[in-house]
Amino acid sequence: MDSFEQSVRSLLSVADDLDPEDWRRPTDLPGWSVHDVVSHLAAVEHELLVGEPPPALATYGAHVRDAFGQHMERGVAARRGRPSDDVVAELRSCLEQRLPQLRAMRADEPPTRVVAGEDWDATELLRNRAFDSWMHEQDVRRAVTRPGNLDGPGALVTKEMLLGALPVLVARRADAVAGQSLRLESTGALDFSGDVVIGADGRGALSRVPIEDPTAIVRADWETWVRLLGGRMSPSDAVVEMDGDRGLAQRLVDGLCFTP
């Protein structure tokens, strides 16, 4: 919850300093400008606040690939004709209204509202809001060349989500087999590593201690990992160092994206 709040406030501080040209700049998300990304965050928080989904659209752009994407595009489209100051004001207002609700939530109770009908409990909803807000803050910062907050609280939530997903990614998307292992190393703003070992049942698990001689090692700076897991970068454009079994390492990089 604190990560969510910090990321939104950090984004709002950037938004307050943007000029009209900045708002029109494209982001790493196909079809979305800076204005669209901020509109998306405002739309989601508004929906969580009042429970009203955005109006349906007659058609959708090629960048919209599924029903979840259609739902998110509806909220953005509804705000495309609005001044950027209005969208910022809406996001700021929704944040102040949502925070008391968030602080009253209990982890062992379902949330009263979710987005696009997702089956989330309170913990998952908060984790996703923290992750989503921080990722979109970084989308805006990259688009307007105002880097910052790469190691903030939202980054720590994102790191936990990456490490939590890594065993499945290594076992299923990288097609690792029993006995193989892989180490992911991050440098730069967040310096950490995670080792996954594949058991006899073919399932991956994070190792509690560093593996002495992993089958493969992949190494990149933190922002590269963030862009890959968020689908903001093609694997072919990523600068990733690989040691050991390069086929295994490349398959992980190719399949790292786990966001809609």
mmCIF file of C-alpha atoms in Angstrom:
data_model
loop_
_atom_site.group_PDB
_atom_site.id
_atom_site.type_symbol
_atom_site.label_atom_id
_atom_site.label_comp_id
_atom_site.label_asym_id
_atom_site.label_seq_id
_atom_site.Cartn_x
_atom_site.Cartn_y
_atom_site.Cartn_z
ATOM 1 C CA MET A 1 0.000 0.000 0.000
ATOM 2 C CA ASP A 2 2.823 2.385 0.865
ATOM 3 C CA SER A 3 4.563 1.445 -2.391
ATOM 4 C CA PHE A 4 1.415 2.272 -4.351
ATOM 5 C CA GLU A 5 1.083 5.668 -2.694
ATOM 6 C CA GLN A 6 4.751 6.558 -3.152
ATOM 7 C CA SER A 7 4.736 5.643 -6.850
ATOM 8 C CA VAL A 8 1.601 7.652 -7.623
ATOM 9 C CA ARG A 9 2.902 10.688 -5.751
ATOM 10 C CA SER A 10 6.238 10.365 -7.544
ATOM 11 C CA LEU A 11 4.425 10.253 -10.890
ATOM 12 C CA LEU A 12 2.306 13.269 -9.955
ATOM 13 C CA SER A 13 5.456 15.231 -9.145
ATOM 14 C CA VAL A 14 6.739 14.486 -12.660
ATOM 15 C CA ALA A 15 3.373 15.274 -14.264
ATOM 16 C CA ASP A 16 3.236 18.694 -12.606
ATOM 17 C CA ASP A 17 6.410 19.639 -14.477
ATOM 18 C CA LEU A 18 5.451 18.515 -17.992
ATOM 19 C CA ASP A 19 4.806 20.794 -20.944
ATOM 20 C CA PRO A 20 2.227 20.178 -23.723
ATOM 21 C CA GLU A 21 4.786 18.459 -25.947
ATOM 22 C CA ASP A 22 5.718 16.046 -23.152
ATOM 23 C CA TRP A 23 2.103 14.952 -22.769
ATOM 24 C CA ARG A 24 1.971 13.934 -26.439
ATOM 25 C CA ARG A 25 5.146 11.853 -26.365
ATOM 26 C CA PRO A 26 4.748 8.124 -27.107
ATOM 27 C CA THR A 27 5.639 5.631 -24.395
ATOM 28 C CA ASP A 28 6.975 2.083 -24.636
ATOM 29 C CA LEU A 29 3.355 0.901 -24.624
ATOM 30 C CA PRO A 30 2.061 0.701 -28.219
ATOM 31 C CA GLY A 31 -0.745 3.159 -28.872
ATOM 32 C CA TRP A 32 -0.353 5.022 -25.560
ATOM 33 C CA SER A 33 1.078 8.489 -25.080
ATOM 34 C CA VAL A 34 2.132 10.005 -21.749
ATOM 35 C CA HIS A 35 -1.387 11.452 -21.496
ATOM 36 C CA ASP A 36 -2.819 7.978 -22.069
ATOM 37 C CA VAL A 37 -0.699 6.356 -19.353
ATOM 38 C CA VAL A 38 -1.709 8.911 -16.726
ATOM 39 C CA SER A 39 -5.313 8.581 -17.944
ATOM 40 C CA HIS A 40 -5.088 4.813 -17.452
ATOM 41 C CA LEU A 41 -4.052 5.194 -13.821
ATOM 42 C CA ALA A 42 -6.789 7.751 -13.204
ATOM 43 C CA ALA A 43 -9.354 5.477 -14.873
ATOM 44 C CA VAL A 44 -8.428 2.433 -12.800
ATOM 45 C CA GLU A 45 -8.497 4.307 -9.501
ATOM 46 C CA HIS A 46 -11.787 5.965 -10.451
ATOM 47 C CA GLU A 47 -13.316 2.563 -11.222
ATOM 48 C CA LEU A 48 -12.077 1.130 -7.926
ATOM 49 C CA LEU A 49 -13.466 4.166 -6.133
ATOM 50 C CA VAL A 50 -16.970 4.356 -7.612
ATOM 51 C CA GLY A 51 -17.476 0.924 -9.149
ATOM 52 C CA GLU A 52 -18.427 2.227 -12.592
ATOM 53 C CA PRO A 53 -16.646 0.635 -15.563
ATOM 54 C CA PRO A 54 -15.739 2.909 -18.479
ATOM 55 C CA PRO A 55 -18.087 3.005 -21.488
ATOM 56 C CA ALA A 56 -17.584 0.448 -24.261
ATOM 57 C CA LEU A 57 -15.951 1.386 -27.559
ATOM 58 C CA ALA A 58 -17.166 0.548 -31.045
ATOM 59 C CA THR A 59 -13.667 -0.354 -32.226
ATOM 60 C CA TYR A 60 -10.225 -0.882 -30.747
ATOM 61 C CA GLY A 61 -6.738 -0.256 -32.069
ATOM 62 C CA ALA A 62 -4.376 -3.006 -33.141
ATOM 63 C CA HIS A 63 -2.459 -2.647 -29.872
ATOM 64 C CA VAL A 64 -5.486 -3.998 -27.930
ATOM 65 C CA ARG A 65 -5.167 -7.787 -27.888
ATOM 66 C CA ASP A 66 -7.713 -9.195 -25.424
ATOM 67 C CA ALA A 67 -10.744 -8.453 -23.245
ATOM 68 C CA PHE A 68 -8.601 -7.171 -20.381
ATOM 69 C CA GLY A 69 -6.854 -4.783 -22.779
ATOM 70 C CA GLN A 70 -10.213 -3.638 -24.135
ATOM 71 C CA HIS A 71 -11.358 -2.784 -20.642
ATOM 72 C CA MET A 72 -8.246 -0.708 -19.987
ATOM 73 C CA GLU A 73 -8.466 1.008 -23.374
ATOM 74 C CA ARG A 74 -12.004 2.135 -22.587
ATOM 75 C CA GLY A 75 -10.837 4.132 -19.584
ATOM 76 C CA VAL A 76 -8.044 5.742 -21.580
ATOM 77 C CA ALA A 77 -10.275 6.589 -24.553
ATOM 78 C CA ALA A 78 -12.805 8.280 -22.264
ATOM 79 C CA ARG A 79 -10.107 10.762 -21.201
ATOM 80 C CA ARG A 80 -8.307 11.431 -24.493
ATOM 81 C CA GLY A 81 -10.156 14.680 -25.109
ATOM 82 C CA ARG A 82 -9.623 16.022 -21.612
ATOM 83 C CA PRO A 83 -6.880 18.523 -20.698
ATOM 84 C CA SER A 84 -3.875 16.963 -19.013
ATOM 85 C CA ASP A 85 -4.399 19.126 -15.931
ATOM 86 C CA ASP A 86 -7.858 17.606 -15.483
ATOM 87 C CA VAL A 87 -6.507 14.065 -15.704
ATOM 88 C CA VAL A 88 -3.783 14.852 -13.167
ATOM 89 C CA ALA A 89 -6.359 16.417 -10.844
ATOM 90 C CA GLU A 90 -8.565 13.338 -11.162
ATOM 91 C CA LEU A 91 -5.702 10.982 -10.321
ATOM 92 C CA ARG A 92 -4.688 13.118 -7.343
ATOM 93 C CA SER A 93 -8.264 13.274 -6.074
ATOM 94 C CA CYS A 94 -8.787 9.530 -6.490
ATOM 95 C CA LEU A 95 -5.571 8.829 -4.604
ATOM 96 C CA GLU A 96 -6.646 10.918 -1.609
ATOM 97 C CA GLN A 97 -10.043 9.236 -1.549
ATOM 98 C CA ARG A 98 -8.668 5.740 -2.063
ATOM 99 C CA LEU A 99 -5.979 5.800 0.623
ATOM 100 C CA PRO A 100 -8.394 5.611 3.597
ATOM 101 C CA GLN A 101 -10.182 2.723 1.871
ATOM 102 C CA LEU A 102 -6.908 0.893 1.276
ATOM 103 C CA ARG A 103 -5.771 1.347 4.861
ATOM 104 C CA ALA A 104 -9.055 -0.131 6.086
ATOM 105 C CA MET A 105 -8.709 -3.292 3.970
ATOM 106 C CA ARG A 106 -7.963 -6.626 5.594
ATOM 107 C CA ALA A 107 -5.768 -9.231 3.927
ATOM 108 C CA ASP A 108 -8.144 -12.055 4.907
ATOM 109 C CA GLU A 109 -11.190 -10.445 3.285
ATOM 110 C CA PRO A 110 -11.988 -10.012 -0.412
ATOM 111 C CA PRO A 111 -11.895 -6.455 -1.758
ATOM 112 C CA THR A 112 -15.237 -4.808 -2.361
ATOM 113 C CA ARG A 113 -14.213 -3.874 -5.905
ATOM 114 C CA VAL A 114 -11.723 -5.137 -8.471
ATOM 115 C CA VAL A 115 -10.808 -4.084 -12.013
ATOM 116 C CA ALA A 116 -12.246 -5.805 -15.097
ATOM 117 C CA GLY A 117 -13.810 -8.552 -12.982
ATOM 118 C CA GLU A 118 -10.469 -10.040 -11.907
ATOM 119 C CA ASP A 119 -10.595 -12.681 -9.161
ATOM 120 C CA TRP A 120 -8.219 -10.975 -6.723
ATOM 121 C CA ASP A 121 -8.061 -10.996 -2.959
ATOM 122 C CA ALA A 122 -7.101 -7.850 -1.050
ATOM 123 C CA THR A 123 -3.399 -8.686 -0.970
ATOM 124 C CA GLU A 124 -3.231 -9.374 -4.697
ATOM 125 C CA LEU A 125 -5.188 -6.220 -5.506
ATOM 126 C CA LEU A 126 -2.777 -4.071 -3.489
ATOM 127 C CA ARG A 127 0.270 -5.817 -4.944
ATOM 128 C CA ASN A 128 -1.016 -5.275 -8.464
ATOM 129 C CA ARG A 129 -1.815 -1.608 -7.825
ATOM 130 C CA ALA A 130 1.692 -1.032 -6.450
ATOM 131 C CA PHE A 131 3.259 -2.858 -9.394
ATOM 132 C CA ASP A 132 1.058 -1.188 -12.020
ATOM 133 C CA SER A 133 1.567 2.321 -10.659
ATOM 134 C CA TRP A 134 5.333 1.983 -10.444
ATOM 135 C CA MET A 135 5.628 0.438 -13.901
ATOM 136 C CA HIS A 136 3.584 3.249 -15.421
ATOM 137 C CA GLU A 137 5.540 5.871 -13.508
ATOM 138 C CA GLN A 138 8.647 4.464 -15.183
ATOM 139 C CA ASP A 139 6.881 4.463 -18.578
ATOM 140 C CA VAL A 140 6.289 8.193 -18.210
ATOM 141 C CA ARG A 141 9.772 8.918 -16.875
ATOM 142 C CA ARG A 142 11.400 7.149 -19.837
ATOM 143 C CA ALA A 143 9.162 8.913 -22.353
ATOM 144 C CA VAL A 144 9.968 12.391 -21.026
ATOM 145 C CA THR A 145 13.610 11.593 -20.088
ATOM 146 C CA ARG A 146 13.170 12.278 -16.389
ATOM 147 C CA PRO A 147 14.650 9.145 -14.794
ATOM 148 C CA GLY A 148 14.129 8.483 -11.107
ATOM 149 C CA ASN A 149 12.651 6.238 -8.401
ATOM 150 C CA LEU A 150 14.080 3.125 -10.091
ATOM 151 C CA ASP A 151 14.957 1.789 -6.636
ATOM 152 C CA GLY A 152 11.827 3.045 -4.871
ATOM 153 C CA PRO A 153 9.300 0.976 -2.882
ATOM 154 C CA GLY A 154 7.446 0.015 -6.069
ATOM 155 C CA ALA A 155 10.685 -1.383 -7.451
ATOM 156 C CA LEU A 156 10.958 -3.690 -4.432
ATOM 157 C CA VAL A 157 7.427 -4.985 -5.050
ATOM 158 C CA THR A 158 8.346 -5.554 -8.706
ATOM 159 C CA LYS A 159 11.502 -7.403 -7.689
ATOM 160 C CA GLU A 160 9.447 -9.687 -5.415
ATOM 161 C CA MET A 161 7.016 -10.380 -8.248
ATOM 162 C CA LEU A 162 9.858 -11.191 -10.652
ATOM 163 C CA LEU A 163 11.530 -13.571 -8.217
ATOM 164 C CA GLY A 164 8.174 -15.111 -7.359
ATOM 165 C CA ALA A 165 7.452 -15.820 -11.022
ATOM 166 C CA LEU A 166 10.981 -16.932 -11.899
ATOM 167 C CA PRO A 167 10.606 -20.652 -11.017
ATOM 168 C CA VAL A 168 7.615 -21.011 -13.344
ATOM 169 C CA LEU A 169 9.294 -18.954 -16.059
ATOM 170 C CA VAL A 170 12.427 -21.106 -15.950
ATOM 171 C CA ALA A 171 10.530 -24.410 -15.842
ATOM 172 C CA ARG A 172 7.786 -23.702 -18.362
ATOM 173 C CA ARG A 173 8.875 -20.919 -20.692
ATOM 174 C CA ALA A 174 12.594 -21.676 -20.721
ATOM 175 C CA ASP A 175 11.868 -25.441 -20.824
ATOM 176 C CA ALA A 176 14.470 -26.275 -18.204
ATOM 177 C CA VAL A 177 14.594 -29.950 -17.248
ATOM 178 C CA ALA A 178 15.209 -31.771 -13.975
ATOM 179 C CA GLY A 179 18.630 -31.029 -12.529
ATOM 180 C CA GLN A 180 19.158 -27.800 -14.452
ATOM 181 C CA SER A 181 19.479 -24.443 -12.722
ATOM 182 C CA LEU A 182 19.553 -20.785 -13.678
ATOM 183 C CA ARG A 183 20.737 -17.627 -11.974
ATOM 184 C CA LEU A 184 19.244 -14.220 -12.791
ATOM 185 C CA GLU A 185 21.467 -11.304 -11.796
ATOM 186 C CA SER A 186 20.418 -7.668 -11.663
ATOM 187 C CA THR A 187 22.821 -4.725 -11.557
ATOM 188 C CA GLY A 188 22.365 -0.969 -11.391
ATOM 189 C CA ALA A 189 19.583 0.610 -9.357
ATOM 190 C CA LEU A 190 18.676 -2.746 -7.764
ATOM 191 C CA ASP A 191 21.540 -5.182 -7.283
ATOM 192 C CA PHE A 192 20.369 -8.724 -6.508
ATOM 193 C CA SER A 193 20.315 -12.286 -7.798
ATOM 194 C CA GLY A 194 17.961 -15.249 -7.725
ATOM 195 C CA ASP A 195 18.774 -18.906 -8.333
ATOM 196 C CA VAL A 196 16.209 -21.405 -9.602
ATOM 197 C CA VAL A 197 16.727 -25.155 -9.582
ATOM 198 C CA ILE A 198 14.497 -27.676 -11.353
ATOM 199 C CA GLY A 199 13.523 -30.674 -9.232
ATOM 200 C CA ALA A 200 12.924 -34.257 -10.269
ATOM 201 C CA ASP A 201 9.232 -33.450 -10.758
ATOM 202 C CA GLY A 202 10.117 -30.780 -13.334
ATOM 203 C CA ARG A 203 9.046 -27.934 -11.083
ATOM 204 C CA GLY A 204 11.222 -24.919 -10.439
ATOM 205 C CA ALA A 205 12.027 -23.531 -7.001
ATOM 206 C CA LEU A 206 14.047 -20.612 -5.724
ATOM 207 C CA SER A 207 17.157 -21.809 -3.971
ATOM 208 C CA ARG A 208 17.711 -20.548 -0.434
ATOM 209 C CA VAL A 209 21.474 -20.455 -1.017
ATOM 210 C CA PRO A 210 23.485 -19.572 -4.149
ATOM 211 C CA ILE A 211 23.958 -22.521 -6.491
ATOM 212 C CA GLU A 212 27.632 -23.354 -6.919
ATOM 213 C CA ASP A 213 27.639 -23.932 -10.682
ATOM 214 C CA PRO A 214 24.299 -22.976 -12.318
ATOM 215 C CA THR A 215 23.483 -24.363 -15.753
ATOM 216 C CA ALA A 216 22.967 -20.827 -17.069
ATOM 217 C CA ILE A 217 23.446 -17.279 -15.844
ATOM 218 C CA VAL A 218 21.660 -14.212 -17.220
ATOM 219 C CA ARG A 219 22.824 -10.747 -16.202
ATOM 220 C CA ALA A 220 21.405 -7.292 -17.011
ATOM 221 C CA ASP A 221 20.770 -3.942 -15.403
ATOM 222 C CA TRP A 222 17.562 -3.537 -13.406
ATOM 223 C CA GLU A 223 15.808 -1.306 -15.930
ATOM 224 C CA THR A 224 16.364 -3.885 -18.666
ATOM 225 C CA TRP A 225 14.717 -6.574 -16.548
ATOM 226 C CA VAL A 226 11.826 -4.216 -15.796
ATOM 227 C CA ARG A 227 11.243 -3.445 -19.460
ATOM 228 C CA LEU A 228 11.446 -7.118 -20.425
ATOM 229 C CA LEU A 229 9.055 -8.406 -17.776
ATOM 230 C CA GLY A 230 6.631 -5.606 -18.649
ATOM 231 C CA GLY A 231 6.787 -6.201 -22.391
ATOM 232 C CA ARG A 232 8.273 -2.739 -22.911
ATOM 233 C CA MET A 233 11.244 -4.068 -24.853
ATOM 234 C CA SER A 234 11.814 -6.745 -27.466
ATOM 235 C CA PRO A 235 14.175 -9.463 -26.212
ATOM 236 C CA SER A 236 16.200 -8.940 -29.388
ATOM 237 C CA ASP A 237 16.922 -5.346 -28.290
ATOM 238 C CA ALA A 238 17.911 -6.190 -24.716
ATOM 239 C CA VAL A 239 21.541 -6.139 -23.628
ATOM 240 C CA VAL A 240 21.789 -9.300 -21.530
ATOM 241 C CA GLU A 241 24.995 -11.140 -20.639
ATOM 242 C CA MET A 242 24.728 -14.935 -20.755
ATOM 243 C CA ASP A 243 27.008 -17.622 -19.362
ATOM 244 C CA GLY A 244 26.689 -21.384 -19.488
ATOM 245 C CA ASP A 245 23.804 -22.868 -21.459
ATOM 246 C CA ARG A 246 22.991 -19.973 -23.790
ATOM 247 C CA GLY A 247 19.953 -21.736 -25.221
ATOM 248 C CA LEU A 248 18.373 -21.987 -21.760
ATOM 249 C CA ALA A 249 19.334 -18.397 -20.971
ATOM 250 C CA GLN A 250 17.896 -17.067 -24.233
ATOM 251 C CA ARG A 251 14.628 -18.940 -23.788
ATOM 252 C CA LEU A 252 14.169 -17.277 -20.397
ATOM 253 C CA VAL A 253 14.849 -13.815 -21.835
ATOM 254 C CA ASP A 254 12.455 -14.474 -24.729
ATOM 255 C CA GLY A 255 9.664 -15.554 -22.378
ATOM 256 C CA LEU A 256 10.220 -13.195 -19.465
ATOM 257 C CA CYS A 257 7.212 -10.918 -20.049
ATOM 258 C CA PHE A 258 4.409 -11.719 -17.593
ATOM 259 C CA THR A 259 2.181 -8.629 -17.791
ATOM 260 C CA PRO A 260 -1.032 -8.330 -19.884
#
